[in-house]
Amino acid sequence: MNYPADYHMHTPLCRHAVGEPTEYAAHAVELGLKEIGFSDHNPMIRNDYDDWHMWIEELDTYVKNVEIAREHNPSLVIKLALEVDFLPGHEDWIRELASRHPWDYFIGSVHYVSDSWDLDNPKKISEWKLREPYGVWKTYFDRLSQAAASGLFQIIGHTDLPKKFCFYPKEDCTEMFASFLKTAREHGVAIELNTAGLRKDCKEIYPSRKILELAFETGVPITFGSDAHSPGEVGLEFQQAVQLAKDVGYTQWCRFTERRREDISFDS
Ligand code: ZN
Ligand code: FE
Ligand code: FE
Ligand code: ZN
Protein backbone atom coordinates (compact mmCIF):
# COMPACT_ATOMS: atom_id res chain seq x y z
CA MET A 1 0.00 0.00 0.00
CA ASN A 2 0.97 3.63 -0.45
CA TYR A 3 1.41 4.95 3.03
CA PRO A 4 0.42 8.49 3.90
CA ALA A 5 3.02 10.40 5.94
CA ASP A 6 3.35 9.53 9.62
CA TYR A 7 3.26 13.01 11.12
CA HIS A 8 3.19 12.17 14.83
CA MET A 9 6.30 10.76 16.46
CA HIS A 10 8.28 11.51 19.58
CA THR A 11 11.92 11.42 20.71
CA PRO A 12 13.64 10.68 24.05
CA LEU A 13 13.85 14.41 24.86
CA CYS A 14 10.29 14.22 26.24
CA ARG A 15 11.52 11.67 28.83
CA HIS A 16 8.96 8.97 28.05
CA ALA A 17 10.00 7.84 24.56
CA VAL A 18 12.91 5.65 23.45
CA GLY A 19 15.03 5.56 20.28
CA GLU A 20 16.83 8.32 18.41
CA PRO A 21 15.05 10.08 15.52
CA THR A 22 17.34 8.36 13.01
CA GLU A 23 16.07 4.96 14.28
CA TYR A 24 12.45 6.02 13.80
CA ALA A 25 13.37 7.16 10.31
CA ALA A 26 15.16 3.88 9.51
CA HIS A 27 12.06 1.95 10.58
CA ALA A 28 9.90 4.15 8.35
CA VAL A 29 12.17 3.38 5.39
CA GLU A 30 11.90 -0.37 6.10
CA LEU A 31 8.11 -0.10 6.04
CA GLY A 32 8.17 1.77 2.75
CA LEU A 33 7.00 5.14 4.03
CA LYS A 34 8.10 8.07 1.89
CA GLU A 35 7.50 10.81 4.42
CA ILE A 36 7.41 11.27 8.20
CA GLY A 37 7.39 14.18 10.63
CA PHE A 38 8.77 14.50 14.15
CA SER A 39 6.39 16.16 16.58
CA ASP A 40 7.82 15.80 20.04
CA HIS A 41 6.21 17.44 23.08
CA ASN A 42 7.01 21.16 23.13
CA PRO A 43 8.90 23.00 25.86
CA MET A 44 6.35 24.43 28.31
CA ILE A 45 6.40 27.94 29.78
CA ARG A 46 8.39 26.52 32.70
CA ASN A 47 10.64 23.44 32.56
CA ASP A 48 9.13 22.16 35.83
CA TYR A 49 5.56 22.49 34.53
CA ASP A 50 5.42 18.67 34.40
CA ASP A 51 7.77 15.75 33.68
CA TRP A 52 6.82 14.81 30.12
CA HIS A 53 7.92 17.73 27.91
CA MET A 54 11.34 18.62 26.52
CA TRP A 55 13.05 21.58 28.18
CA ILE A 56 13.53 24.86 26.38
CA GLU A 57 17.33 24.37 26.50
CA GLU A 58 16.83 21.14 24.54
CA LEU A 59 14.96 22.63 21.61
CA ASP A 60 18.07 23.19 19.47
CA THR A 61 19.26 19.62 20.21
CA TYR A 62 15.88 18.35 19.05
CA VAL A 63 16.20 20.19 15.75
CA LYS A 64 19.76 18.94 15.34
CA ASN A 65 18.69 15.32 15.97
CA VAL A 66 16.01 15.63 13.29
CA GLU A 67 18.65 16.97 10.90
CA ILE A 68 20.87 13.96 11.68
CA ALA A 69 17.95 11.66 10.86
CA ARG A 70 17.62 13.47 7.51
CA GLU A 71 21.31 13.03 6.73
CA HIS A 72 21.23 9.30 7.56
CA ASN A 73 18.01 8.61 5.62
CA PRO A 74 18.27 10.64 2.41
CA SER A 75 15.47 8.73 0.63
CA LEU A 76 12.92 9.81 3.24
CA VAL A 77 11.20 13.20 3.49
CA ILE A 78 11.40 14.26 7.14
CA LYS A 79 9.35 17.18 8.42
CA LEU A 80 10.24 19.26 11.46
CA ALA A 81 7.37 19.85 13.84
CA LEU A 82 6.19 19.89 17.44
CA GLU A 83 3.17 18.58 19.29
CA VAL A 84 2.26 21.70 21.22
CA ASP A 85 0.09 21.73 24.31
CA PHE A 86 -2.66 24.28 23.99
CA LEU A 87 -3.62 25.98 27.26
CA PRO A 88 -5.49 29.29 27.33
CA GLY A 89 -2.94 31.98 28.21
CA HIS A 90 0.01 30.17 26.63
CA GLU A 91 -0.51 31.67 23.16
CA ASP A 92 2.39 34.16 23.33
CA TRP A 93 4.73 31.39 24.46
CA ILE A 94 3.64 29.22 21.54
CA ARG A 95 4.25 32.12 19.14
CA GLU A 96 7.72 32.50 20.66
CA LEU A 97 8.43 28.79 19.99
CA ALA A 98 7.09 29.18 16.45
CA SER A 99 9.58 31.94 15.74
CA ARG A 100 12.65 29.89 16.70
CA HIS A 101 12.88 27.35 13.84
CA PRO A 102 11.43 26.79 10.34
CA TRP A 103 8.71 24.39 11.52
CA ASP A 104 6.70 22.52 8.88
CA TYR A 105 3.67 22.26 11.15
CA PHE A 106 2.50 22.42 14.75
CA ILE A 107 0.10 19.79 16.05
CA GLY A 108 -2.11 21.51 18.62
CA SER A 109 -3.07 19.08 21.34
CA VAL A 110 -5.18 19.54 24.42
CA HIS A 111 -4.07 17.31 27.28
CA TYR A 112 -4.70 19.83 30.08
CA VAL A 113 -8.31 20.61 31.01
CA SER A 114 -7.06 22.78 33.89
CA ASP A 115 -3.60 24.17 34.67
CA SER A 116 -2.79 21.01 36.60
CA TRP A 117 -4.83 18.11 35.18
CA ASP A 118 -3.58 16.41 32.03
CA LEU A 119 -6.50 14.08 31.50
CA ASP A 120 -4.58 11.34 29.65
CA ASN A 121 -2.01 10.99 32.44
CA PRO A 122 -2.29 7.47 33.92
CA LYS A 123 -1.03 8.82 37.28
CA LYS A 124 -4.10 11.03 37.50
CA ILE A 125 -6.95 8.62 36.73
CA SER A 126 -8.34 9.40 40.21
CA GLU A 127 -9.31 12.87 38.88
CA TRP A 128 -11.75 11.25 36.47
CA LYS A 129 -13.48 9.47 39.33
CA LEU A 130 -14.29 12.79 41.03
CA ARG A 131 -16.29 14.09 38.06
CA GLU A 132 -19.02 13.36 35.56
CA PRO A 133 -17.39 12.61 32.18
CA TYR A 134 -19.65 15.02 30.28
CA GLY A 135 -18.25 18.12 32.01
CA VAL A 136 -14.68 17.03 31.35
CA TRP A 137 -15.39 16.30 27.67
CA LYS A 138 -17.13 19.69 27.34
CA THR A 139 -14.17 21.58 28.81
CA TYR A 140 -11.82 19.56 26.59
CA PHE A 141 -13.76 20.27 23.39
CA ASP A 142 -14.14 23.98 24.27
CA ARG A 143 -10.36 24.15 24.54
CA LEU A 144 -9.95 22.17 21.34
CA SER A 145 -12.13 24.72 19.50
CA GLN A 146 -10.06 27.55 20.98
CA ALA A 147 -6.92 25.80 19.75
CA ALA A 148 -8.38 25.41 16.25
CA ALA A 149 -9.37 29.10 16.15
CA SER A 150 -6.03 30.35 17.51
CA GLY A 151 -4.19 30.30 14.18
CA LEU A 152 -1.25 28.63 15.94
CA PHE A 153 -1.76 25.10 14.60
CA GLN A 154 -2.00 23.30 11.26
CA ILE A 155 -3.25 20.01 12.76
CA ILE A 156 -5.29 19.18 15.85
CA GLY A 157 -4.01 16.08 17.68
CA HIS A 158 -6.03 13.04 18.82
CA THR A 159 -9.43 14.74 18.65
CA ASP A 160 -11.28 12.56 21.17
CA LEU A 161 -8.43 11.93 23.62
CA PRO A 162 -10.82 11.94 26.65
CA LYS A 163 -11.96 8.45 25.61
CA LYS A 164 -8.49 7.03 26.40
CA PHE A 165 -9.48 5.42 29.74
CA CYS A 166 -13.11 4.79 28.64
CA PHE A 167 -14.75 7.51 30.74
CA TYR A 168 -17.55 8.11 28.21
CA PRO A 169 -20.38 10.61 28.82
CA LYS A 170 -23.85 9.11 28.77
CA GLU A 171 -25.14 12.34 27.21
CA ASP A 172 -25.06 12.91 23.44
CA CYS A 173 -21.89 14.81 22.46
CA THR A 174 -22.67 15.40 18.77
CA GLU A 175 -23.10 19.15 19.30
CA MET A 176 -19.65 19.67 20.84
CA PHE A 177 -18.02 17.55 18.13
CA ALA A 178 -19.83 19.46 15.37
CA SER A 179 -18.98 22.83 16.84
CA PHE A 180 -15.27 21.96 17.07
CA LEU A 181 -15.21 20.60 13.50
CA LYS A 182 -16.92 23.70 12.14
CA THR A 183 -14.25 25.84 13.81
CA ALA A 184 -11.50 23.64 12.36
CA ARG A 185 -13.03 23.93 8.90
CA GLU A 186 -13.36 27.72 9.16
CA HIS A 187 -9.70 28.06 10.11
CA GLY A 188 -8.35 25.54 7.59
CA VAL A 189 -7.05 23.24 10.32
CA ALA A 190 -6.66 19.48 9.75
CA ILE A 191 -7.34 16.70 12.24
CA GLU A 192 -5.24 13.56 12.51
CA LEU A 193 -6.12 9.88 12.51
CA ASN A 194 -4.00 8.82 15.45
CA THR A 195 -3.51 5.06 15.77
CA ALA A 196 -2.20 5.24 19.37
CA GLY A 197 -5.81 4.96 20.54
CA LEU A 198 -5.75 1.34 19.38
CA ARG A 199 -3.02 0.69 21.97
CA LYS A 200 -4.98 2.27 24.87
CA ASP A 201 -7.96 1.07 26.93
CA CYS A 202 -10.40 2.59 24.39
CA LYS A 203 -8.94 0.29 21.67
CA GLU A 204 -10.01 2.68 18.94
CA ILE A 205 -8.31 5.15 16.61
CA TYR A 206 -8.60 8.82 17.60
CA PRO A 207 -11.07 10.06 16.47
CA SER A 208 -14.04 7.68 16.43
CA ARG A 209 -15.69 6.77 13.16
CA LYS A 210 -18.65 8.97 14.10
CA ILE A 211 -16.44 12.06 14.53
CA LEU A 212 -14.54 11.24 11.34
CA GLU A 213 -17.81 10.99 9.39
CA LEU A 214 -18.82 14.41 10.73
CA ALA A 215 -15.37 15.75 9.83
CA PHE A 216 -15.71 14.54 6.27
CA GLU A 217 -19.20 16.06 5.92
CA THR A 218 -17.87 19.32 7.36
CA GLY A 219 -14.87 19.40 4.99
CA VAL A 220 -12.07 19.04 7.51
CA PRO A 221 -8.84 17.66 5.97
CA ILE A 222 -6.83 14.85 7.59
CA THR A 223 -3.33 13.69 8.41
CA PHE A 224 -2.12 10.39 9.89
CA GLY A 225 -0.02 9.74 12.97
CA SER A 226 1.16 6.73 14.93
CA ASP A 227 2.09 8.84 17.98
CA ALA A 228 5.16 6.58 18.11
CA HIS A 229 7.12 6.69 21.37
CA SER A 230 9.52 4.00 20.07
CA PRO A 231 10.88 3.21 16.58
CA GLY A 232 8.79 0.02 16.28
CA GLU A 233 5.57 2.04 16.57
CA VAL A 234 6.18 4.07 13.40
CA GLY A 235 3.37 3.53 10.88
CA LEU A 236 1.61 1.11 13.23
CA GLU A 237 -1.94 0.17 12.12
CA PHE A 238 -1.82 2.60 9.19
CA GLN A 239 -3.67 0.15 6.95
CA GLN A 240 -6.61 0.19 9.31
CA ALA A 241 -6.48 3.99 9.57
CA VAL A 242 -6.37 4.50 5.79
CA GLN A 243 -9.22 2.03 5.37
CA LEU A 244 -11.31 3.96 7.90
CA ALA A 245 -10.60 7.25 6.14
CA LYS A 246 -11.56 5.77 2.77
CA ASP A 247 -14.70 4.17 4.23
CA VAL A 248 -16.02 7.54 5.38
CA GLY A 249 -15.24 9.12 2.00
CA TYR A 250 -11.77 10.68 2.19
CA THR A 251 -9.57 10.44 -0.92
CA GLN A 252 -6.69 12.65 0.25
CA TRP A 253 -4.37 13.40 3.15
CA CYS A 254 -2.43 16.60 3.58
CA ARG A 255 1.24 17.45 3.55
CA PHE A 256 2.67 20.48 5.32
CA THR A 257 5.81 22.30 4.26
CA GLU A 258 6.73 25.36 6.31
CA ARG A 259 3.08 25.49 7.37
CA ARG A 260 1.70 25.46 3.81
CA ARG A 261 -0.81 22.73 3.07
CA GLU A 262 -0.90 20.51 -0.01
CA ASP A 263 -3.55 17.81 -0.58
CA ILE A 264 -2.20 14.39 -1.62
CA SER A 265 -4.29 11.60 -3.10
CA PHE A 266 -4.13 8.18 -1.40
CA ASP A 267 -3.16 6.66 -4.76
CA SER A 268 -0.21 8.91 -5.48
ZN1 ZN B 1 4.06 11.48 24.71
FE1 FE C 1 -0.67 13.97 22.77
FE1 FE D 1 2.19 12.60 20.77
ZN1 ZN E 1 0.29 12.54 21.30
mmCIF file of N, CA, C and O in Angstrom, residues 43-45 56 59 82 84 90-101 103 106 152 259:
data_model
loop_
_atom_site.group_PDB
_atom_site.id
_atom_site.type_symbol
_atom_site.label_atom_id
_atom_site.label_comp_id
_atom_site.label_asym_id
_atom_site.label_seq_id
_atom_site.Cartn_x
_atom_site.Cartn_y
_atom_site.Cartn_z
ATOM 1 N N PRO A 43 8.548 22.402 24.573
ATOM 2 C CA PRO A 43 8.902 22.996 25.864
ATOM 3 C C PRO A 43 7.718 23.814 26.394
ATOM 4 O O PRO A 43 7.088 24.548 25.632
ATOM 5 N N MET A 44 7.443 23.676 27.688
ATOM 6 C CA MET A 44 6.351 24.429 28.307
ATOM 7 C C MET A 44 6.876 25.769 28.815
ATOM 8 O O MET A 44 8.087 26.015 28.811
ATOM 9 N N ILE A 45 5.973 26.614 29.300
ATOM 10 C CA ILE A 45 6.396 27.940 29.779
ATOM 11 C C ILE A 45 7.410 27.854 30.911
ATOM 12 O O ILE A 45 8.230 28.740 31.078
ATOM 13 N N ILE A 56 13.252 23.834 27.391
ATOM 14 C CA ILE A 56 13.532 24.860 26.383
ATOM 15 C C ILE A 56 15.003 24.807 25.934
ATOM 16 O O ILE A 56 15.301 25.008 24.760
ATOM 17 N N LEU A 59 15.630 22.446 22.892
ATOM 18 C CA LEU A 59 14.959 22.630 21.605
ATOM 19 C C LEU A 59 15.937 22.570 20.425
ATOM 20 O O LEU A 59 15.652 21.920 19.407
ATOM 21 N N LEU A 82 6.367 20.115 15.999
ATOM 22 C CA LEU A 82 6.186 19.893 17.438
ATOM 23 C C LEU A 82 4.731 19.532 17.696
ATOM 24 O O LEU A 82 3.836 19.979 16.966
ATOM 25 N N VAL A 84 2.273 20.580 20.278
ATOM 26 C CA VAL A 84 2.261 21.701 21.216
ATOM 27 C C VAL A 84 1.010 21.645 22.089
ATOM 28 O O VAL A 84 -0.104 21.565 21.585
ATOM 29 N N HIS A 90 -1.326 30.545 27.087
ATOM 30 C CA HIS A 90 0.014 30.169 26.630
ATOM 31 C C HIS A 90 0.291 30.604 25.186
ATOM 32 O O HIS A 90 1.323 30.258 24.628
ATOM 33 N N GLU A 91 -0.623 31.363 24.598
ATOM 34 C CA GLU A 91 -0.508 31.669 23.164
ATOM 35 C C GLU A 91 0.789 32.403 22.818
ATOM 36 O O GLU A 91 1.427 32.093 21.815
ATOM 37 N N ASP A 92 1.175 33.401 23.655
ATOM 38 C CA ASP A 92 2.394 34.157 23.334
ATOM 39 C C ASP A 92 3.625 33.261 23.390
ATOM 40 O O ASP A 92 4.552 33.401 22.590
ATOM 41 N N TRP A 93 3.616 32.339 24.345
ATOM 42 C CA TRP A 93 4.733 31.388 24.459
ATOM 43 C C TRP A 93 4.820 30.507 23.211
ATOM 44 O O TRP A 93 5.906 30.247 22.677
ATOM 45 N N ILE A 94 3.662 30.081 22.729
ATOM 46 C CA ILE A 94 3.637 29.222 21.539
ATOM 47 C C ILE A 94 4.125 30.001 20.309
ATOM 48 O O ILE A 94 4.870 29.477 19.485
ATOM 49 N N ARG A 95 3.748 31.285 20.243
ATOM 50 C CA ARG A 95 4.250 32.123 19.139
ATOM 51 C C ARG A 95 5.766 32.282 19.229
ATOM 52 O O ARG A 95 6.463 32.280 18.219
ATOM 53 N N GLU A 96 6.273 32.403 20.457
ATOM 54 C CA GLU A 96 7.723 32.504 20.662
ATOM 55 C C GLU A 96 8.419 31.226 20.145
ATOM 56 O O GLU A 96 9.416 31.298 19.432
ATOM 57 N N LEU A 97 7.859 30.058 20.486
ATOM 58 C CA LEU A 97 8.433 28.793 19.985
ATOM 59 C C LEU A 97 8.385 28.755 18.459
ATOM 60 O O LEU A 97 9.337 28.324 17.801
ATOM 61 N N ALA A 98 7.279 29.210 17.911
ATOM 62 C CA ALA A 98 7.091 29.176 16.454
ATOM 63 C C ALA A 98 8.166 29.980 15.741
ATOM 64 O O ALA A 98 8.575 29.637 14.627
ATOM 65 N N SER A 99 8.627 31.038 16.393
ATOM 66 C CA SER A 99 9.583 31.941 15.738
ATOM 67 C C SER A 99 11.007 31.388 15.738
ATOM 68 O O SER A 99 11.880 31.924 15.073
ATOM 69 N N ARG A 100 11.260 30.331 16.499
ATOM 70 C CA ARG A 100 12.653 29.892 16.695
ATOM 71 C C ARG A 100 13.237 29.015 15.590
ATOM 72 O O ARG A 100 14.449 28.930 15.436
ATOM 73 N N HIS A 101 12.373 28.279 14.873
ATOM 74 C CA HIS A 101 12.877 27.349 13.841
ATOM 75 C C HIS A 101 11.885 27.315 12.671
ATOM 76 O O HIS A 101 10.725 27.670 12.840
ATOM 77 N N TRP A 103 9.577 25.543 11.316
ATOM 78 C CA TRP A 103 8.706 24.385 11.523
ATOM 79 C C TRP A 103 7.823 24.127 10.302
ATOM 80 O O TRP A 103 7.302 25.052 9.698
ATOM 81 N N PHE A 106 2.710 22.656 13.322
ATOM 82 C CA PHE A 106 2.496 22.422 14.752
ATOM 83 C C PHE A 106 1.224 21.594 14.890
ATOM 84 O O PHE A 106 0.187 21.951 14.309
ATOM 85 N N LEU A 152 -2.597 29.084 15.561
ATOM 86 C CA LEU A 152 -1.255 28.629 15.938
ATOM 87 C C LEU A 152 -0.924 27.257 15.358
ATOM 88 O O LEU A 152 0.234 26.865 15.319
ATOM 89 N N ARG A 259 4.442 25.117 6.984
ATOM 90 C CA ARG A 259 3.079 25.489 7.367
ATOM 91 C C ARG A 259 2.123 25.688 6.181
ATOM 92 O O ARG A 259 0.976 26.069 6.360
#
